[in-house]
Short mmCIF file of C-alpha atoms in Angstrom, two decimals:
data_model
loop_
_atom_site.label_atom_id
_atom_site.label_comp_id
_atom_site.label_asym_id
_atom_site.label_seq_id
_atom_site.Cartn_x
_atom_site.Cartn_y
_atom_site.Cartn_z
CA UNK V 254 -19.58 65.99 12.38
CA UNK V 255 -22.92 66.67 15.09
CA UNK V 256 -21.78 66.02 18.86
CA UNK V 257 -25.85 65.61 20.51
CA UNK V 258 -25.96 65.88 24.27
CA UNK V 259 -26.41 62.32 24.11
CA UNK V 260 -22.64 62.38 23.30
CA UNK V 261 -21.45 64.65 25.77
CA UNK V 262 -23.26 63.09 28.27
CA UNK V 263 -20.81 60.25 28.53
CA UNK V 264 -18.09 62.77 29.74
CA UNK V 265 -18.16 62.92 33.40
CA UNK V 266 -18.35 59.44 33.80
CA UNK V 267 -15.00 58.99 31.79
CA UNK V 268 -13.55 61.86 34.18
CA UNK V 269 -12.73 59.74 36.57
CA UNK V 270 -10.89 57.37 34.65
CA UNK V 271 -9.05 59.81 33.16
CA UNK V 272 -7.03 60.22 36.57
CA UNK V 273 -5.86 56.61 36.16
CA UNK V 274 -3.34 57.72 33.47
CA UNK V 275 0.76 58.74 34.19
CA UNK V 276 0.98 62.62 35.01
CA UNK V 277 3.77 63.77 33.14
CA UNK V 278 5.28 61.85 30.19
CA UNK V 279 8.81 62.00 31.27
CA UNK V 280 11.00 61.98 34.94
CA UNK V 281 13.86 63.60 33.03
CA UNK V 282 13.07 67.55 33.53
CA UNK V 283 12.68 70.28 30.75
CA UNK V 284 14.60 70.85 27.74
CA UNK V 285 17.67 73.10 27.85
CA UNK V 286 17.31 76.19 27.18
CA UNK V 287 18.88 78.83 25.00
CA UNK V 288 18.43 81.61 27.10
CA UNK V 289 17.18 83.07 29.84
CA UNK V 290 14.30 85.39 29.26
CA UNK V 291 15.19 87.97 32.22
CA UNK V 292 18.78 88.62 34.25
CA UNK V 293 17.32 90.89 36.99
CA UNK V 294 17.66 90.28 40.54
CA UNK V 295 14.08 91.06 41.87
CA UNK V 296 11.98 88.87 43.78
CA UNK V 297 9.29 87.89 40.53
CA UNK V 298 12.36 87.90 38.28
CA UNK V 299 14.48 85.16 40.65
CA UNK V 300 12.20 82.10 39.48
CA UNK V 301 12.21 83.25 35.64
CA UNK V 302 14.82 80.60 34.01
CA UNK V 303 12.85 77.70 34.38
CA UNK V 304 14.40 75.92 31.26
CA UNK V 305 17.44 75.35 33.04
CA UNK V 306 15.47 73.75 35.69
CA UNK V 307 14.75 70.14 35.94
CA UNK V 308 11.36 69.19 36.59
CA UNK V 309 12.04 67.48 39.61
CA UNK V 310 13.02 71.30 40.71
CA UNK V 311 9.70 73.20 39.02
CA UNK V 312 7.57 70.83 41.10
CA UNK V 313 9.47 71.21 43.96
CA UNK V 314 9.04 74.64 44.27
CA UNK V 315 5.21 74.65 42.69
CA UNK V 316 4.56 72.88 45.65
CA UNK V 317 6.26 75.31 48.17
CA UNK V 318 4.15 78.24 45.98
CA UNK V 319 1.26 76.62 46.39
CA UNK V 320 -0.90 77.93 44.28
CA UNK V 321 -1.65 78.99 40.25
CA UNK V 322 -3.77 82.10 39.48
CA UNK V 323 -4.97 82.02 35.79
CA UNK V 324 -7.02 84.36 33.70
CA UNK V 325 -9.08 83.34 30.79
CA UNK V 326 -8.90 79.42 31.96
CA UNK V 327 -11.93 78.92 33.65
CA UNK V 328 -12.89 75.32 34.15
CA UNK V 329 -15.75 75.41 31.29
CA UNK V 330 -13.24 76.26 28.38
CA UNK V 331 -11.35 72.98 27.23
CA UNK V 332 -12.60 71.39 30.55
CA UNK V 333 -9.80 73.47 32.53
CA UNK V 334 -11.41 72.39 35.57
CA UNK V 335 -10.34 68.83 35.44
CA UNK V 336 -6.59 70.10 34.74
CA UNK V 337 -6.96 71.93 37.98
CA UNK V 338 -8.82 69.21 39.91
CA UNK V 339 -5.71 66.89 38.92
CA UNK V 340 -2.75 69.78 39.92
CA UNK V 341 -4.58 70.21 44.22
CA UNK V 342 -5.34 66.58 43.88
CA UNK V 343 -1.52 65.56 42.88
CA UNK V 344 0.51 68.12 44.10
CA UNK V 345 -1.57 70.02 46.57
CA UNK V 346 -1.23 73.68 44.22
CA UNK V 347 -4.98 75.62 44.57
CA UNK V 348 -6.36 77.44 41.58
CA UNK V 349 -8.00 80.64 40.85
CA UNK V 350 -9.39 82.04 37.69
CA UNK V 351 -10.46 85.42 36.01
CA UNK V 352 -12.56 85.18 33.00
CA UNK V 353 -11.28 87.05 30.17
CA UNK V 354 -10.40 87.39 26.74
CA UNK V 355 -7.26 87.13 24.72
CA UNK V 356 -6.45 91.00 24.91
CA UNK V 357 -7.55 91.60 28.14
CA UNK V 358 -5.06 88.65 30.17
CA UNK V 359 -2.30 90.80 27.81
CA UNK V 360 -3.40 93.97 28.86
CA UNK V 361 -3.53 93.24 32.76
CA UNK V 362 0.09 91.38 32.11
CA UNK V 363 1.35 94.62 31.10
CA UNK V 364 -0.22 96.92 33.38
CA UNK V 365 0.41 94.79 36.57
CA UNK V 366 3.96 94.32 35.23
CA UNK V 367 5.88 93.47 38.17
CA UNK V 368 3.33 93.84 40.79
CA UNK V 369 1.99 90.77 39.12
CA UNK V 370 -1.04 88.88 40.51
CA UNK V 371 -1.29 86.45 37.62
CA UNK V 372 1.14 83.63 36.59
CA UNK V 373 -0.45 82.28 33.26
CA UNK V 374 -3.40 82.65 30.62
CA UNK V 375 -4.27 81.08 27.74
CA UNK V 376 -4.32 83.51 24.54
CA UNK V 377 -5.83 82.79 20.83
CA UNK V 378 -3.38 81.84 18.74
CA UNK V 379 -2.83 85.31 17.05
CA UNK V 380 -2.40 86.78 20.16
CA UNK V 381 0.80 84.68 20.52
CA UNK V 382 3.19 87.15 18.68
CA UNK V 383 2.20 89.99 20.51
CA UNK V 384 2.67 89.04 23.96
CA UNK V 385 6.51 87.97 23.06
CA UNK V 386 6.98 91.59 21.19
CA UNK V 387 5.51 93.26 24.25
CA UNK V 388 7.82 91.05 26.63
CA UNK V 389 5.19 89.88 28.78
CA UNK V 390 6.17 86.34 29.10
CA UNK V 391 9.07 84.11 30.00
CA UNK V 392 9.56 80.78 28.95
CA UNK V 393 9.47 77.13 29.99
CA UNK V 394 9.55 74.13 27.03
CA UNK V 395 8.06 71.46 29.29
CA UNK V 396 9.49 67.80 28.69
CA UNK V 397 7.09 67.38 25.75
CA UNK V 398 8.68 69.76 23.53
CA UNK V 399 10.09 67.65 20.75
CA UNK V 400 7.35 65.88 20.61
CA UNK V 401 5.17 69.39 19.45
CA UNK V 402 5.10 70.76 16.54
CA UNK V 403 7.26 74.05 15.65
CA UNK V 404 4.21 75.94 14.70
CA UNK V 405 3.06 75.11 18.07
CA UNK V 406 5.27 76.76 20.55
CA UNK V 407 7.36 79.92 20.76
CA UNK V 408 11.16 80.56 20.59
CA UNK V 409 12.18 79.05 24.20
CA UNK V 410 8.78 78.11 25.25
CA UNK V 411 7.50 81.42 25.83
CA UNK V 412 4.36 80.24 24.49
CA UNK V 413 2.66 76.60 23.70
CA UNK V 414 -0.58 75.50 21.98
CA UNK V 415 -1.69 72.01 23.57
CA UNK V 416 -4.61 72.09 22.00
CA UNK V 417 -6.53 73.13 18.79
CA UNK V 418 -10.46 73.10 17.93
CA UNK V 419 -12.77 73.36 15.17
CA UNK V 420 -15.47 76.18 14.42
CA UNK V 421 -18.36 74.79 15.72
CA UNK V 422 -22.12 75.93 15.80
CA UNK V 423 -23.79 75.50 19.06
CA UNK V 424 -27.26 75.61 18.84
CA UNK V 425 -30.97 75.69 20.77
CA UNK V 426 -32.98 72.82 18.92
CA UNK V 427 -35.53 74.08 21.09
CA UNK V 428 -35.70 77.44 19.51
CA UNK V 429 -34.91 77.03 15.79
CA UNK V 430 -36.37 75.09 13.59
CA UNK V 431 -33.95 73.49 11.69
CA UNK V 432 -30.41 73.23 12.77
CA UNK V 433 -27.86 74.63 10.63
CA UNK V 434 -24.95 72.85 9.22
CA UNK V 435 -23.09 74.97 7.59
CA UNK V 436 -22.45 78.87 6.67
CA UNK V 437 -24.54 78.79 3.80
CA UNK V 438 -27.93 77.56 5.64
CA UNK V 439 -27.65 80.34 7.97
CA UNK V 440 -26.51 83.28 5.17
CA UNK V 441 -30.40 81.75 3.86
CA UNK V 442 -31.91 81.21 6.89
CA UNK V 443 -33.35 83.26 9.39
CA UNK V 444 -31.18 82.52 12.51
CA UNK V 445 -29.70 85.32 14.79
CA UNK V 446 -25.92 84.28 15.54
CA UNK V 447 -23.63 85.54 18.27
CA UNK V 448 -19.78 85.31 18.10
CA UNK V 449 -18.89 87.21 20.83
CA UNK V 450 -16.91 90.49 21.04
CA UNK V 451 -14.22 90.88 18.03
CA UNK V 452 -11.36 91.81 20.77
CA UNK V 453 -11.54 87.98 21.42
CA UNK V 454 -9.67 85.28 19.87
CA UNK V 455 -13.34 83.20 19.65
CA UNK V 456 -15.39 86.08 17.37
CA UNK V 457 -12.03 86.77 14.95
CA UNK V 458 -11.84 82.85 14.23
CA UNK V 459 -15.44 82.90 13.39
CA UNK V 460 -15.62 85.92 11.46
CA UNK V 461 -12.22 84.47 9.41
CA UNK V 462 -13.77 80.97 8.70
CA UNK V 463 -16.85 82.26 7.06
CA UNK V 464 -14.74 84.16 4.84
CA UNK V 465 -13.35 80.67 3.84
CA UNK V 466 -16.87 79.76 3.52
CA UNK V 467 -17.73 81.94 0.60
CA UNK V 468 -14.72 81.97 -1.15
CA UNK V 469 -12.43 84.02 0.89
CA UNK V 470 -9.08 83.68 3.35
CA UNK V 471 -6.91 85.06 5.62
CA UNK V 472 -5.65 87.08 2.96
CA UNK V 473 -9.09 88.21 1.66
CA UNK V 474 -11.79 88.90 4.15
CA UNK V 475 -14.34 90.44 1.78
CA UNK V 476 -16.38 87.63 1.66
CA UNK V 477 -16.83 87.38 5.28
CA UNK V 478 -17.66 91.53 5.47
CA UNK V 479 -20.27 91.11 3.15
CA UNK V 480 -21.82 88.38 5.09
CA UNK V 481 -21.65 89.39 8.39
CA UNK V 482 -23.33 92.86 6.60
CA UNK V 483 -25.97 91.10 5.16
CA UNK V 484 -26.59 89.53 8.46
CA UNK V 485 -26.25 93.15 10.47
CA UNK V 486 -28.39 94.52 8.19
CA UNK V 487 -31.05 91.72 8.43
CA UNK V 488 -30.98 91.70 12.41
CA UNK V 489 -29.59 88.59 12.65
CA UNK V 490 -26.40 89.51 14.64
CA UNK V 491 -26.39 89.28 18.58
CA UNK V 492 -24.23 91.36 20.46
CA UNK V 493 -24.13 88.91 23.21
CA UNK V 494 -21.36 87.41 24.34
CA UNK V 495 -21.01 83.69 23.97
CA UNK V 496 -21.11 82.50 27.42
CA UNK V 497 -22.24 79.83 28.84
CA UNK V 498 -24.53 82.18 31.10
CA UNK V 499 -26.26 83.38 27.35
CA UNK V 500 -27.09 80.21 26.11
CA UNK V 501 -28.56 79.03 29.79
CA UNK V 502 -31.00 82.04 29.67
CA UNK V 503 -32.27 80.71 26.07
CA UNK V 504 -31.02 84.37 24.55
CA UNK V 505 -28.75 82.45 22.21
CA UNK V 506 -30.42 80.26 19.59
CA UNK V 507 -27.22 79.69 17.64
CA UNK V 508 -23.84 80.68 18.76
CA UNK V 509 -20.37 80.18 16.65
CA UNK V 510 -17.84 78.42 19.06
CA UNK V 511 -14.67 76.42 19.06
CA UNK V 512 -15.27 72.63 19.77
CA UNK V 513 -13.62 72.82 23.30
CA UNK V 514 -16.61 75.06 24.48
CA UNK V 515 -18.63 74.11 22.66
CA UNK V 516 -19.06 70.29 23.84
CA UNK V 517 -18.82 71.53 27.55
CA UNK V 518 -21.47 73.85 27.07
CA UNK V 519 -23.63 71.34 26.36
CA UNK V 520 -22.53 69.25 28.45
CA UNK V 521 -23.49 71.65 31.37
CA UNK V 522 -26.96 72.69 29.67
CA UNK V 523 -29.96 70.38 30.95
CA UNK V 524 -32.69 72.54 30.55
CA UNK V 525 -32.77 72.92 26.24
CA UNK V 526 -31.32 70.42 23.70
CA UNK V 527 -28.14 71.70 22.61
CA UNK V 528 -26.59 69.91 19.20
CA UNK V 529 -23.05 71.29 18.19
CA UNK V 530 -22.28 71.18 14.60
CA UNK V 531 -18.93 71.46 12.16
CA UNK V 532 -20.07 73.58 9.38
CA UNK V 533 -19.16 71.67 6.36
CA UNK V 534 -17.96 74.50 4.41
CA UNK V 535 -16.03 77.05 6.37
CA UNK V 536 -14.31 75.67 9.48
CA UNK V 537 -10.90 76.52 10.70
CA UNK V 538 -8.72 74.23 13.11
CA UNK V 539 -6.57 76.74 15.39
CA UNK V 540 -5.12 76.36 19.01
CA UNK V 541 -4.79 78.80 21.85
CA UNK V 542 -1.58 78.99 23.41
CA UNK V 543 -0.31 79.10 27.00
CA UNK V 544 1.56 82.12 28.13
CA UNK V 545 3.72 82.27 31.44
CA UNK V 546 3.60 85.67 32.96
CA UNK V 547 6.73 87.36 32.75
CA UNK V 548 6.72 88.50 36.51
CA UNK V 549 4.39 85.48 37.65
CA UNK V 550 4.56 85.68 41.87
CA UNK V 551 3.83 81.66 41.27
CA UNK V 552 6.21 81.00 38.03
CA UNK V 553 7.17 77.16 39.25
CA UNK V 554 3.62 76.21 39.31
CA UNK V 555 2.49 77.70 35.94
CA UNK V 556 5.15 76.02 34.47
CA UNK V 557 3.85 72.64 36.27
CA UNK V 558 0.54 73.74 34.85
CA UNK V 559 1.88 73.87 31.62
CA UNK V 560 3.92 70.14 32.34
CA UNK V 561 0.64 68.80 33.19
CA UNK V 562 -1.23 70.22 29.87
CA UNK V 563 0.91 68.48 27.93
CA UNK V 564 1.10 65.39 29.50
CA UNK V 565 -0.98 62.05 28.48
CA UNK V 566 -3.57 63.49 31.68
CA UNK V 567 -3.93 66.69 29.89
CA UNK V 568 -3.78 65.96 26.35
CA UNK V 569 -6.78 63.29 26.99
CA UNK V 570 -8.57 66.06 29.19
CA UNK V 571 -8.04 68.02 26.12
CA UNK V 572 -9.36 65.75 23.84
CA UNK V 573 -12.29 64.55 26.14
CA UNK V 574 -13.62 68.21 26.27
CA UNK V 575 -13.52 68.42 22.34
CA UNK V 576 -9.94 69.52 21.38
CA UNK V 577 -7.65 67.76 19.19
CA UNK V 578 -4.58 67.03 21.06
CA UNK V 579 -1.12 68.75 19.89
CA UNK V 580 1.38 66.44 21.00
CA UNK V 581 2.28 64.37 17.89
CA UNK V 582 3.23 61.62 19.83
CA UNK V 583 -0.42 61.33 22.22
CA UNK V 584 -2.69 58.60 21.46
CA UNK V 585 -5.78 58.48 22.63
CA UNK V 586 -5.99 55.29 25.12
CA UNK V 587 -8.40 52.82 23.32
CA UNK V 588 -11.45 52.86 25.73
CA UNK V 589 -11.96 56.69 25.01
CA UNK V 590 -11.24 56.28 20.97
CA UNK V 591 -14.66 57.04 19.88
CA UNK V 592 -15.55 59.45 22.21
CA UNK V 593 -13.24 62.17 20.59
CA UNK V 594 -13.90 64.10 17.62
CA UNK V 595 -12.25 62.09 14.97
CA UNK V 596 -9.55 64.27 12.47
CA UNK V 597 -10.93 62.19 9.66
CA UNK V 598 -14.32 63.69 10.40
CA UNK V 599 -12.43 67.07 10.06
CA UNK V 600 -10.19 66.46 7.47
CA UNK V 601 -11.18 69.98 5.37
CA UNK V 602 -10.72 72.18 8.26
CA UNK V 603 -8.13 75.55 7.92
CA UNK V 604 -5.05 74.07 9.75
CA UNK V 605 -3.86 77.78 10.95
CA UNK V 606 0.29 77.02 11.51
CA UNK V 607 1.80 80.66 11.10
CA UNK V 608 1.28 82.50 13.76
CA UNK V 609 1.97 85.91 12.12
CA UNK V 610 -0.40 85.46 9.44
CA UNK V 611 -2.98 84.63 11.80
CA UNK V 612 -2.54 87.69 14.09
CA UNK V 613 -2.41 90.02 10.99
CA UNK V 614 -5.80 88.99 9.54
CA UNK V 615 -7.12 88.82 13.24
CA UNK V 616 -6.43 92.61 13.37
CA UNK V 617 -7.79 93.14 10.30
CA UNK V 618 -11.05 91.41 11.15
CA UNK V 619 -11.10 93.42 14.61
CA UNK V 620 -10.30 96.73 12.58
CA UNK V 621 -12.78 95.93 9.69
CA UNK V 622 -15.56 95.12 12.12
CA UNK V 623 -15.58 98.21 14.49
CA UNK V 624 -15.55 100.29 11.24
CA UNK V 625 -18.02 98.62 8.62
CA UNK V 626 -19.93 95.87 10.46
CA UNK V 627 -20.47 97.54 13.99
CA UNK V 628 -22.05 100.60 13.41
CA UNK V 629 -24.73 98.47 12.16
CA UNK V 630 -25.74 96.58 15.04
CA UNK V 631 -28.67 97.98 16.98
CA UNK V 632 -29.25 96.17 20.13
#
């Protein structure tokens, strides 16, 4: 499936109408909940059960907080921005964001601990398991949660995917000469590719889907070393990051991204034609969940954050921007049905739906890359 800027163009006119649609699927409150993920008595720790509140209560008391500060949600990624346009228009809560990858919102989580500054992120899907075995989060199930799928969302809500993507190649028309579609015209090509540092969620999904490409899986990555190799030792490997910042400057001709950033991106771009592209042969289909930090000074309003992700709002925010929805019940409202990426288009795409799995072979594509494909990049 190609997305053209001509496609993404229609976006910010459908914005608007977006806001039309009910804010949170259900009056009822939150799910019970099992447990509660801390019994302290200090001031972070006093707002931590939010499953047994109802969601009358959360907003209540997001609104008193006032405010949400994320990191790694700016408003680019998964068009963010509108879900935080609708939250101060709606309830009045302000938003701030730090840009950062997967490890990095962990890693200030657990060196803030509570002196917290952050309430939320939103962490590739391997990074999921880890930030429950390091205790960094708490829980809330939001009033969605039978209607998402168990590979979806954590024990008690302590984390939810609302969204997944597809591996997408964004690329400069104006500085290649053909545009690639798939993992096999680039291996024989002569494009330079960026993916972005291999501590984020972004570069380990691309690096695992070309192993599907030639051959390979999650289980065997060999296929994807010896391309990535190939390209190293060719040149053809950029070290930049895959910002939106890069491809602006024109230093990116072709840059592996999910479909969330990748439609934004081009949406934002006026000054080259940018074309994003489903490789036909390796392409994986993987979410990035939300994570509640476990000492978050503004717990209530992450949790509304969350409310709002998964609400009919969020989920066609979500699917607007170039994500595939996760609720199971969400339907896209007719008058946006063919501006979404449609699953039939993406019907061979890697469904990734164990969470373990995934955060294994994400290591291993980290570990394999510092050691055998890094020392190779000159730049």
């Amino acid at each position: 499936m190609r997305k053209s800027k001509k496609w993404v163009a229609l976006f910010a006119a459908l914005m608007g109408g977006v806001m039309m649609v009910s804010a949170c699927g259900s009056s009822a409150g939150s799910a019970d909940s099992t447990e509660s993920a801390n019994t302290g008595t200090t001031a972070s720790e006093e707002t931590s059960d939010l499953n047994s509140k109802t969601l009358d209560e959360i907003t209540e008391a997001a609104q008193e907080e006032g405010e949400v500060v994320s990191v790694g949600m700016p408003d680019d990624w998964a068009d963010w921005g509108s879900l935080w346009t609708y939250l101060s228009d709606t309830y009045g809560i302000s938003h701030n964001d730090t840009d950062m990858s997967s490890s990095e919102e962990l890693q200030m989580f657990a060196t803030e601990g509570e002196n917290a500054t952050k309430d939320m992120g939103d962490v590739g899907y391997g990074f999921a398991t880890q930030a429950v075995e390091e205790d960094l989060v708490q829980g809330y199930k939001t009033s969605y949660w039978d209607s998402v799928p168990d590979w979806a969302k954590g024990e008690d809500g302590k984390w939810m995917v609302a969204y997944t993507g597809v591996t997408t190649f964004l690329v400069n028309e104006d500085l290649v000469d053909e545009v690639p579609t798939s993992w096999q015209d680039i291996r024989d090509g002569e494009y330079k590719v960026a993916l972005g540092p291999l501590s984020g969620g972004n570069a380990q999904a691309a690096f695992i889907a070309s192993a599907y490409a030639f051959g390979g899986s999650m289980d065997d990555l060999d296929p994807a070393i010896e391309f990535w190799t190939e390209l190293a030792e060719e040149g053809r490997v950029t070290t930049l990051d895959i910002t939106q910042a890069n491809f602006e400057s024109g230093e990116i001709a072709v840059g592996v991204v999910w479909s969330f950033t990748g439609i934004p991106y081009s949406q934002n771009i006026t000054q080259y034609n940018m074309t994003a592209v489903v490789p036909s042969d390796g392409c994986l289909q993987n979410g990035y969940a939300s994570v509640i930090n476990k000492y978050a000074p503004n717990a209530n309003a992450a949790a509304l954050a969350r409310e709002v992700m998964f609400s009919d709002v969020g989920q066609t925010y979500l699917a607007l921007a170039g994500a595939i929805p996760t609720r199971e019940d969400f339907e896209i409202a007719d008058e946006y049905a063919d501006q979404v990426i449609d699953t039939a288009d993406i019907a061979d795409a890697v469904l990734i739906t164990d969470a373990d799995a995934y955060s294994a072979a994400c290591e291993e594509a980290q570990s394999r890359w510092s050691e055998e494909i890094a020392p190779l990049l000159v730049q």
